[in-house]
Short mmCIF file of C-alpha atoms in Angstrom, two decimals:
data_model
loop_
_atom_site.label_atom_id
_atom_site.label_comp_id
_atom_site.label_asym_id
_atom_site.label_seq_id
_atom_site.Cartn_x
_atom_site.Cartn_y
_atom_site.Cartn_z
CA MET A 25 -106.02 9.43 117.20
CA THR A 26 -105.20 10.81 113.86
CA LYS A 27 -100.90 10.61 113.06
CA VAL A 28 -99.41 14.01 111.21
CA LEU A 29 -95.77 14.52 110.46
CA ALA A 30 -95.05 17.84 110.70
CA ILE A 31 -91.93 18.48 107.71
CA SER A 32 -90.90 22.60 107.09
CA GLY A 33 -88.96 22.84 103.76
CA SER A 34 -86.40 25.58 106.13
CA LEU A 35 -84.01 25.12 107.63
CA ARG A 36 -83.32 28.77 110.20
CA ARG A 37 -83.91 28.51 113.68
CA ASP A 38 -87.13 31.52 113.24
CA SER A 39 -88.63 30.03 109.94
CA HIS A 40 -91.89 30.83 109.19
CA ASN A 41 -92.68 27.33 108.17
CA THR A 42 -91.80 26.38 110.58
CA ALA A 43 -93.32 28.20 113.01
CA LEU A 44 -96.20 27.89 111.41
CA LEU A 45 -96.18 24.45 111.83
CA ARG A 46 -95.53 24.65 115.82
CA ALA A 47 -99.15 26.96 115.48
CA ALA A 48 -100.55 24.21 114.04
CA ALA A 49 -99.08 21.97 116.15
CA GLU A 50 -100.80 23.70 119.25
CA ARG A 51 -104.50 24.28 117.01
CA ALA A 52 -105.07 20.72 116.08
CA PRO A 53 -108.27 19.55 116.67
CA SER A 54 -109.19 17.30 118.71
CA GLY A 55 -108.26 13.56 117.40
CA VAL A 56 -105.38 15.61 115.07
CA GLU A 57 -101.30 14.85 116.49
CA LEU A 58 -98.69 16.59 115.04
CA GLU A 59 -95.23 15.93 115.75
CA LEU A 60 -92.75 18.05 114.23
CA TRP A 61 -89.93 16.63 112.11
CA ASP A 62 -86.40 18.16 112.71
CA GLY A 63 -83.88 15.91 110.75
CA LEU A 64 -83.80 17.66 107.17
CA LYS A 65 -80.66 18.88 107.51
CA ALA A 66 -79.30 15.25 107.83
CA VAL A 67 -80.53 14.02 105.26
CA PRO A 68 -77.68 14.34 102.69
CA PRO A 69 -78.32 14.97 98.72
CA TYR A 70 -79.94 12.28 96.69
CA ASP A 71 -77.65 8.80 95.22
CA GLU A 72 -78.71 6.00 94.27
CA ASP A 73 -75.87 4.47 94.95
CA ASP A 74 -75.84 5.17 98.28
CA ASP A 75 -79.64 4.07 98.06
CA GLY A 76 -80.64 0.66 99.65
CA ASP A 77 -80.55 -1.49 102.58
CA LEU A 78 -78.17 0.23 103.20
CA ALA A 79 -79.27 4.03 103.17
CA PRO A 80 -78.26 6.78 105.47
CA ALA A 81 -79.52 6.92 108.93
CA ALA A 82 -81.07 10.12 108.19
CA VAL A 83 -82.90 8.62 105.32
CA THR A 84 -83.86 5.48 107.11
CA ALA A 85 -85.75 7.47 109.96
CA LEU A 86 -87.50 9.64 107.51
CA ARG A 87 -88.82 7.13 105.63
CA SER A 88 -89.79 5.28 108.73
CA ALA A 89 -91.67 8.45 110.22
CA VAL A 90 -93.72 9.03 107.42
CA ALA A 91 -94.85 5.53 106.55
CA GLY A 92 -95.57 5.08 110.69
CA ALA A 93 -97.54 9.14 110.18
CA ASP A 94 -101.09 8.62 109.20
CA ALA A 95 -100.61 12.24 107.14
CA VAL A 96 -97.72 14.44 106.32
CA LEU A 97 -98.09 18.46 106.32
CA PHE A 98 -95.07 20.51 104.44
CA ALA A 99 -94.87 24.05 105.06
CA THR A 100 -92.61 24.97 102.01
CA PRO A 101 -91.21 28.38 101.80
CA GLU A 102 -90.10 30.37 98.56
CA TYR A 103 -86.05 29.51 97.09
CA ASN A 104 -86.03 30.93 93.09
CA HIS A 105 -90.44 30.57 91.98
CA SER A 106 -89.85 27.44 93.88
CA ILE A 107 -88.94 24.42 97.16
CA PRO A 108 -85.88 24.33 98.75
CA GLY A 109 -83.35 21.99 97.60
CA VAL A 110 -83.14 20.20 100.65
CA LEU A 111 -86.92 20.07 100.58
CA LYS A 112 -87.14 18.11 96.66
CA ASN A 113 -84.17 17.09 97.63
CA ALA A 114 -85.57 14.36 100.77
CA VAL A 115 -88.80 13.99 99.25
CA ASP A 116 -86.99 12.23 96.40
CA TRP A 117 -85.38 10.39 99.05
CA LEU A 118 -88.90 9.27 100.06
CA SER A 119 -89.58 8.66 96.57
CA ARG A 120 -87.80 5.18 96.40
CA PRO A 121 -88.41 2.78 95.26
CA PHE A 122 -91.15 4.17 93.29
CA THR A 123 -93.73 1.74 93.59
CA THR A 124 -93.57 1.63 97.14
CA ASN A 125 -92.61 5.26 99.13
CA PRO A 126 -94.11 5.84 101.62
CA LEU A 127 -95.24 8.32 100.14
CA ARG A 128 -97.37 6.62 97.83
CA ASN A 129 -101.63 6.99 98.67
CA LYS A 130 -99.88 9.39 101.81
CA PRO A 131 -101.84 12.06 102.74
CA VAL A 132 -100.78 14.72 102.36
CA ALA A 133 -101.10 18.57 102.75
CA VAL A 134 -98.78 21.92 101.37
CA VAL A 135 -98.94 25.48 102.75
CA GLY A 136 -96.32 27.33 102.69
CA ALA A 137 -95.72 31.33 104.13
CA SER A 138 -93.14 33.94 102.87
CA THR A 139 -92.49 37.53 103.70
CA GLY A 140 -93.27 38.80 100.46
CA VAL A 141 -97.47 39.22 99.31
CA PHE A 142 -97.33 35.54 97.89
CA GLY A 143 -97.44 33.53 100.84
CA ALA A 144 -95.68 30.72 98.73
CA VAL A 145 -97.76 29.61 96.29
CA TRP A 146 -95.56 28.97 93.49
CA ALA A 147 -93.74 26.58 95.77
CA GLN A 148 -96.64 25.17 97.16
CA ALA A 149 -98.36 24.91 93.64
CA GLU A 150 -94.24 22.91 92.63
CA LEU A 151 -94.22 20.45 95.97
CA ARG A 152 -98.20 19.53 94.99
CA LYS A 153 -97.13 18.68 91.56
CA VAL A 154 -94.07 16.69 92.56
CA LEU A 155 -95.64 14.83 95.65
CA ALA A 156 -98.60 14.16 92.98
CA ALA A 157 -95.14 11.85 91.03
CA THR A 158 -94.75 10.33 94.47
CA GLY A 159 -98.29 8.97 94.48
CA ALA A 160 -99.39 10.82 97.35
CA ARG A 161 -102.85 11.20 97.93
CA ILE A 162 -102.35 14.80 98.02
CA LEU A 163 -105.51 17.83 99.45
CA ASP A 164 -106.27 20.06 96.41
CA ARG A 165 -106.09 23.34 98.92
CA GLU A 166 -102.72 25.92 99.19
CA LEU A 167 -102.81 28.55 102.89
CA ALA A 168 -99.97 31.09 100.81
CA VAL A 169 -98.73 32.86 104.70
CA GLY A 170 -98.17 36.95 103.21
CA GLN A 171 -96.87 39.39 104.71
CA ALA A 172 -95.09 36.57 107.01
CA ALA A 173 -93.17 38.80 108.72
CA ASP A 174 -96.28 41.08 110.53
CA ARG A 175 -98.11 37.93 111.29
CA ILE A 176 -95.34 35.67 112.99
CA ASP A 177 -93.78 37.52 116.44
CA GLY A 178 -91.06 35.44 118.51
CA GLY A 179 -90.80 32.67 116.64
CA ARG A 180 -95.46 32.79 117.62
CA LEU A 181 -98.25 32.59 114.83
CA THR A 182 -99.88 35.71 116.35
CA ASP A 183 -102.96 35.64 113.36
CA ASP A 184 -105.87 34.00 113.94
CA GLU A 185 -107.21 34.49 110.25
CA THR A 186 -104.51 31.54 110.22
CA ALA A 187 -104.08 30.08 112.80
CA ASP A 188 -107.65 28.49 111.67
CA ALA A 189 -107.11 28.50 108.16
CA LEU A 190 -104.24 25.87 109.68
CA ALA A 191 -106.68 24.08 111.57
CA ASP A 192 -109.00 23.80 108.76
CA VAL A 193 -106.77 22.36 105.83
CA LEU A 194 -105.63 19.86 109.23
CA ARG A 195 -109.50 18.96 109.40
CA GLU A 196 -109.34 18.47 105.89
CA LEU A 197 -106.68 16.33 105.91
CA GLU A 198 -108.17 14.23 109.33
CA ALA A 199 -111.56 13.51 106.66
CA ILE A 200 -109.34 12.39 104.32
CA VAL A 201 -107.35 10.26 105.78
CA HIS A 202 -110.86 8.77 107.86
CA ALA A 203 -111.80 8.13 103.45
CA ARG A 204 -108.57 5.95 103.15
CA GLU A 205 -109.53 4.35 106.00
CA ALA A 206 -112.96 3.16 105.34
CA ALA A 207 -111.54 3.04 101.39
CA LEU A 208 -108.71 -0.31 103.23
CA THR A 209 -111.96 -1.16 105.35
CA ARG A 210 -113.52 -1.92 102.59
CA ALA A 211 -110.74 -3.01 100.11
CA ALA A 212 -110.01 -5.94 103.02
CA ALA A 213 -113.52 -6.95 103.67
CA MET B 9 -131.21 -0.65 60.61
CA SER B 10 -133.47 -3.36 61.72
CA THR B 11 -131.05 -4.11 65.16
CA SER B 12 -133.44 -6.97 67.53
CA THR B 13 -131.77 -7.21 70.97
CA ILE B 14 -130.30 -10.99 71.62
CA ALA B 15 -134.01 -13.35 71.93
CA ALA B 16 -133.15 -16.97 72.44
CA PRO B 17 -134.06 -18.32 75.70
CA PRO B 18 -133.71 -17.42 79.73
CA SER B 19 -130.11 -18.32 79.27
CA THR B 20 -126.54 -17.09 82.07
CA TRP B 21 -124.02 -16.70 80.00
CA ARG B 22 -119.79 -16.75 82.51
CA LEU B 23 -117.22 -15.33 81.58
CA ASP B 24 -114.08 -17.26 80.22
CA ASP B 25 -111.58 -14.96 81.87
CA THR B 26 -109.14 -16.68 80.16
CA HIS B 27 -109.39 -16.44 76.71
CA SER B 28 -111.19 -12.97 77.01
CA SER B 29 -109.08 -9.96 77.38
CA VAL B 30 -109.63 -6.51 78.33
CA GLY B 31 -107.89 -3.42 77.50
CA PHE B 32 -107.63 0.76 76.78
CA GLN B 33 -106.04 2.60 73.87
CA ILE B 34 -104.95 6.52 74.51
CA PRO B 35 -102.64 8.53 71.87
CA TYR B 36 -99.28 9.14 73.90
CA LEU B 37 -96.15 11.49 72.43
CA ALA B 38 -96.55 10.70 69.05
CA ASN B 39 -98.22 7.12 68.64
CA ALA B 40 -100.93 5.07 70.23
CA PHE B 41 -100.49 3.27 74.13
CA LYS B 42 -102.16 0.36 75.19
CA GLY B 43 -101.95 -0.92 79.02
CA ALA B 44 -105.19 -3.79 79.90
CA PHE B 45 -105.95 -5.76 83.49
CA ARG B 46 -105.72 -8.96 84.29
CA GLU B 47 -108.37 -9.93 86.73
CA PHE B 48 -112.34 -8.82 85.52
CA GLU B 49 -115.24 -10.34 85.66
CA GLY B 50 -117.89 -11.46 83.63
CA THR B 51 -121.96 -11.85 82.71
CA LEU B 52 -124.42 -12.02 79.56
CA ASP B 53 -128.02 -12.68 81.13
CA VAL B 54 -130.42 -13.50 78.82
CA THR B 55 -133.94 -13.42 80.06
CA ASP B 56 -137.43 -12.79 77.75
CA ALA B 57 -137.70 -9.14 77.78
CA GLY B 58 -133.68 -9.23 76.40
CA ALA B 59 -129.85 -9.23 77.51
CA LYS B 60 -127.66 -7.24 79.54
CA LEU B 61 -124.55 -7.55 80.56
CA SER B 62 -122.23 -7.41 83.34
CA GLY B 63 -118.63 -6.81 83.70
CA ALA B 64 -115.84 -5.53 86.49
CA ALA B 65 -111.86 -5.33 86.24
CA LYS B 66 -110.11 -5.03 88.76
CA VAL B 67 -107.61 -1.91 89.26
CA ALA B 68 -104.42 -3.53 90.86
CA SER B 69 -104.13 -6.17 87.88
CA ILE B 70 -102.98 -3.49 85.37
CA ASP B 71 -100.83 -5.21 83.10
CA VAL B 72 -98.74 -2.62 81.96
CA LYS B 73 -94.96 -3.94 80.97
CA ASP B 74 -92.96 -1.36 83.30
CA GLU B 75 -94.21 -1.66 87.51
CA ASN B 76 -92.99 1.90 87.92
CA LEU B 77 -95.76 2.73 85.18
CA ALA B 78 -97.66 0.24 86.79
CA ALA B 79 -97.77 2.20 89.75
CA HIS B 80 -97.96 5.34 88.65
CA LEU B 81 -102.10 4.40 86.34
CA GLN B 82 -103.26 3.09 90.17
CA SER B 83 -102.04 6.49 92.09
CA PRO B 84 -104.71 9.75 92.28
CA ASP B 85 -102.80 10.86 89.62
CA PHE B 86 -105.41 7.91 87.60
CA PHE B 87 -107.43 5.09 88.28
CA ASP B 88 -106.72 5.44 92.53
CA ALA B 89 -106.84 1.91 93.01
CA GLU B 90 -106.26 2.36 96.50
CA GLN B 91 -109.94 4.70 97.21
CA TYR B 92 -111.40 3.38 93.44
CA PRO B 93 -110.84 -0.53 92.89
CA GLU B 94 -112.79 -1.75 90.58
CA LEU B 95 -113.95 -0.02 87.24
CA ARG B 96 -117.87 -1.07 86.01
CA PHE B 97 -119.58 -1.49 83.64
CA ALA B 98 -123.32 -3.01 83.07
CA ALA B 99 -125.93 -3.13 80.28
CA ASP B 100 -129.53 -3.59 79.63
CA ARG B 101 -129.64 -2.87 76.32
CA VAL B 102 -127.68 -5.62 73.72
CA ALA B 103 -128.49 -5.28 70.09
CA LEU B 104 -127.99 -7.19 67.41
CA ASP B 105 -128.34 -6.63 62.92
CA GLY B 106 -125.59 -10.24 61.87
CA GLU B 107 -123.05 -9.93 63.81
CA SER B 108 -122.77 -6.64 64.44
CA VAL B 109 -123.56 -6.06 67.98
CA GLU B 110 -124.74 -2.34 70.06
CA VAL B 111 -125.11 -2.05 73.91
CA ASP B 112 -125.93 0.76 75.33
CA GLY B 113 -124.35 0.74 79.25
CA GLU B 114 -122.96 2.60 81.85
CA VAL B 115 -119.40 3.14 82.91
CA THR B 116 -117.99 3.65 86.34
CA ILE B 117 -114.80 4.72 86.65
CA LYS B 118 -113.01 6.87 89.15
CA GLY B 119 -116.58 5.86 91.25
CA VAL B 120 -118.22 8.31 88.52
CA THR B 121 -120.45 6.73 86.04
CA ARG B 122 -121.90 8.09 83.08
CA PRO B 123 -123.99 6.32 79.73
CA VAL B 124 -121.68 4.81 76.73
CA GLU B 125 -122.26 3.28 74.29
CA ALA B 126 -120.07 0.54 73.00
CA THR B 127 -120.45 -1.60 69.54
CA GLY B 128 -118.59 -5.11 68.15
CA THR B 129 -119.41 -8.42 66.90
CA ALA B 130 -121.33 -11.15 68.43
CA THR B 131 -119.87 -14.87 66.34
CA GLY B 132 -121.75 -17.65 67.48
CA PRO B 133 -123.00 -19.80 69.33
CA LEU B 134 -120.31 -22.65 69.08
CA THR B 135 -120.06 -25.45 70.45
CA ASP B 136 -117.13 -26.16 71.47
CA PRO B 137 -114.69 -29.27 71.47
CA HIS B 138 -116.41 -30.87 75.40
CA GLY B 139 -120.44 -29.69 74.41
CA ASN B 140 -119.83 -26.62 76.35
CA GLU B 141 -122.02 -23.92 74.19
CA ARG B 142 -119.63 -20.94 73.35
CA ILE B 143 -120.57 -16.84 72.14
CA GLY B 144 -117.78 -13.99 71.37
CA LEU B 145 -118.21 -10.36 71.75
CA THR B 146 -115.47 -7.81 70.66
CA LEU B 147 -116.99 -4.75 71.87
CA SER B 148 -115.05 -1.36 71.99
CA ALA B 149 -116.30 2.32 73.81
CA THR B 150 -114.75 5.54 73.50
CA VAL B 151 -114.53 7.50 76.70
CA ASP B 152 -113.27 11.33 77.69
CA ARG B 153 -110.91 10.53 80.61
CA THR B 154 -111.28 13.80 81.91
CA ALA B 155 -114.81 13.82 82.35
CA PHE B 156 -114.49 10.98 84.89
CA GLY B 157 -111.40 12.76 87.09
CA VAL B 158 -108.09 11.03 85.80
CA SER B 159 -107.48 14.06 84.11
CA TRP B 160 -102.84 13.43 84.25
CA ASN B 161 -101.21 15.44 81.76
CA ALA B 162 -97.79 16.90 81.09
CA GLU B 163 -97.18 19.84 78.76
CA LEU B 164 -94.67 19.10 76.35
CA PRO B 165 -92.14 21.22 75.70
CA GLY B 166 -93.17 22.38 71.75
CA GLY B 167 -96.75 22.66 73.42
CA GLY B 168 -99.53 20.61 73.34
CA GLN B 169 -99.77 17.74 75.84
CA ALA B 170 -98.92 14.41 76.32
CA LEU B 171 -101.61 12.08 76.86
CA GLY B 172 -104.71 12.41 74.81
CA ASN B 173 -107.87 12.29 76.72
CA GLU B 174 -110.35 9.88 74.05
CA VAL B 175 -109.82 6.68 74.91
CA THR B 176 -110.96 2.99 73.35
CA ILE B 177 -111.80 1.17 75.89
CA LEU B 178 -111.30 -2.71 74.06
CA ALA B 179 -112.78 -5.96 75.62
CA GLU B 180 -112.49 -9.14 73.50
CA LEU B 181 -115.34 -11.19 76.11
CA TYR B 182 -115.59 -15.14 75.47
CA PHE B 183 -118.90 -16.37 77.28
CA VAL B 184 -119.53 -19.86 77.56
CA LYS B 185 -123.21 -20.96 78.64
CA ALA B 186 -123.82 -22.35 82.42
CA GLU B 187 -125.11 -25.15 83.24
CA GLN B 188 -129.09 -24.72 83.61
#
């Protein structure tokens, strides 16, 4: 079973991006299991003085959750043409220490929703750039869910085309996980 | 130019990796940046049909002065050490002209194999104080890193990019003749 940690960059209760991840969990292909992470709001501002063996509990929990997952699926809204500060902050915590950070070589995918027509494409590109800096293994694909208010009703995704695309993203992410496992097996042989 | 392939009694030469080095040089900002690999292997096989040179370097052994830079170079942004743990080289034509040497072969970086021509000098053979026969090859070759999918870069504030694409691969190789 491929374990995918799903992280929404939006804290809002009725977030379209969180709804996307719930839909991804429901439509996950067999062999893929999604866990929705809901600890983003508890992650404090990054401060190297607070890092190390006594890192804040919310950060330790986040690092453990990513380390324990086979892959991570991010859904990001777009704030001022970029990613939300809280999401960048969480990735900054995850990226330290750089040489052993839990995102290193981790297969990751990025999707995004917005109420406008562009579907958070710039935020997705920015998040992929940030994730590349951490050493993550990034799925080269975007899923831009525009006009999200028309596709999500009462917190549920109602658009089959988007649901199919989410399932495709998970299948491609699973393929990267399997390729990574094969490489690690070869290296150990 | 008259060239000849290495002609000698068939023999196998093993790389003395303690004294050899394999590295690279790439334009970075206002100068050239150099790195090297600590772990590599190589063999020179001389047969009646000519000489063959082959070798491999471990990406995880990349040697630069900062551990964070080493980690970045091993990440998917650059060599992707986890997926492609080795760089490989194989040549079945090694041509000598006096001390000059030309090697035609293939280099494999990040899983992509492309032809490459290396040039340099050959020294020896000579006998070392322990009675071993040694020869030296100093080779360099230039490749376009983007052809191998090693395409990270960063835009500079004033225009242009931080890192060049033409990489010079540098190898100082000491071979010791294997016992027959």
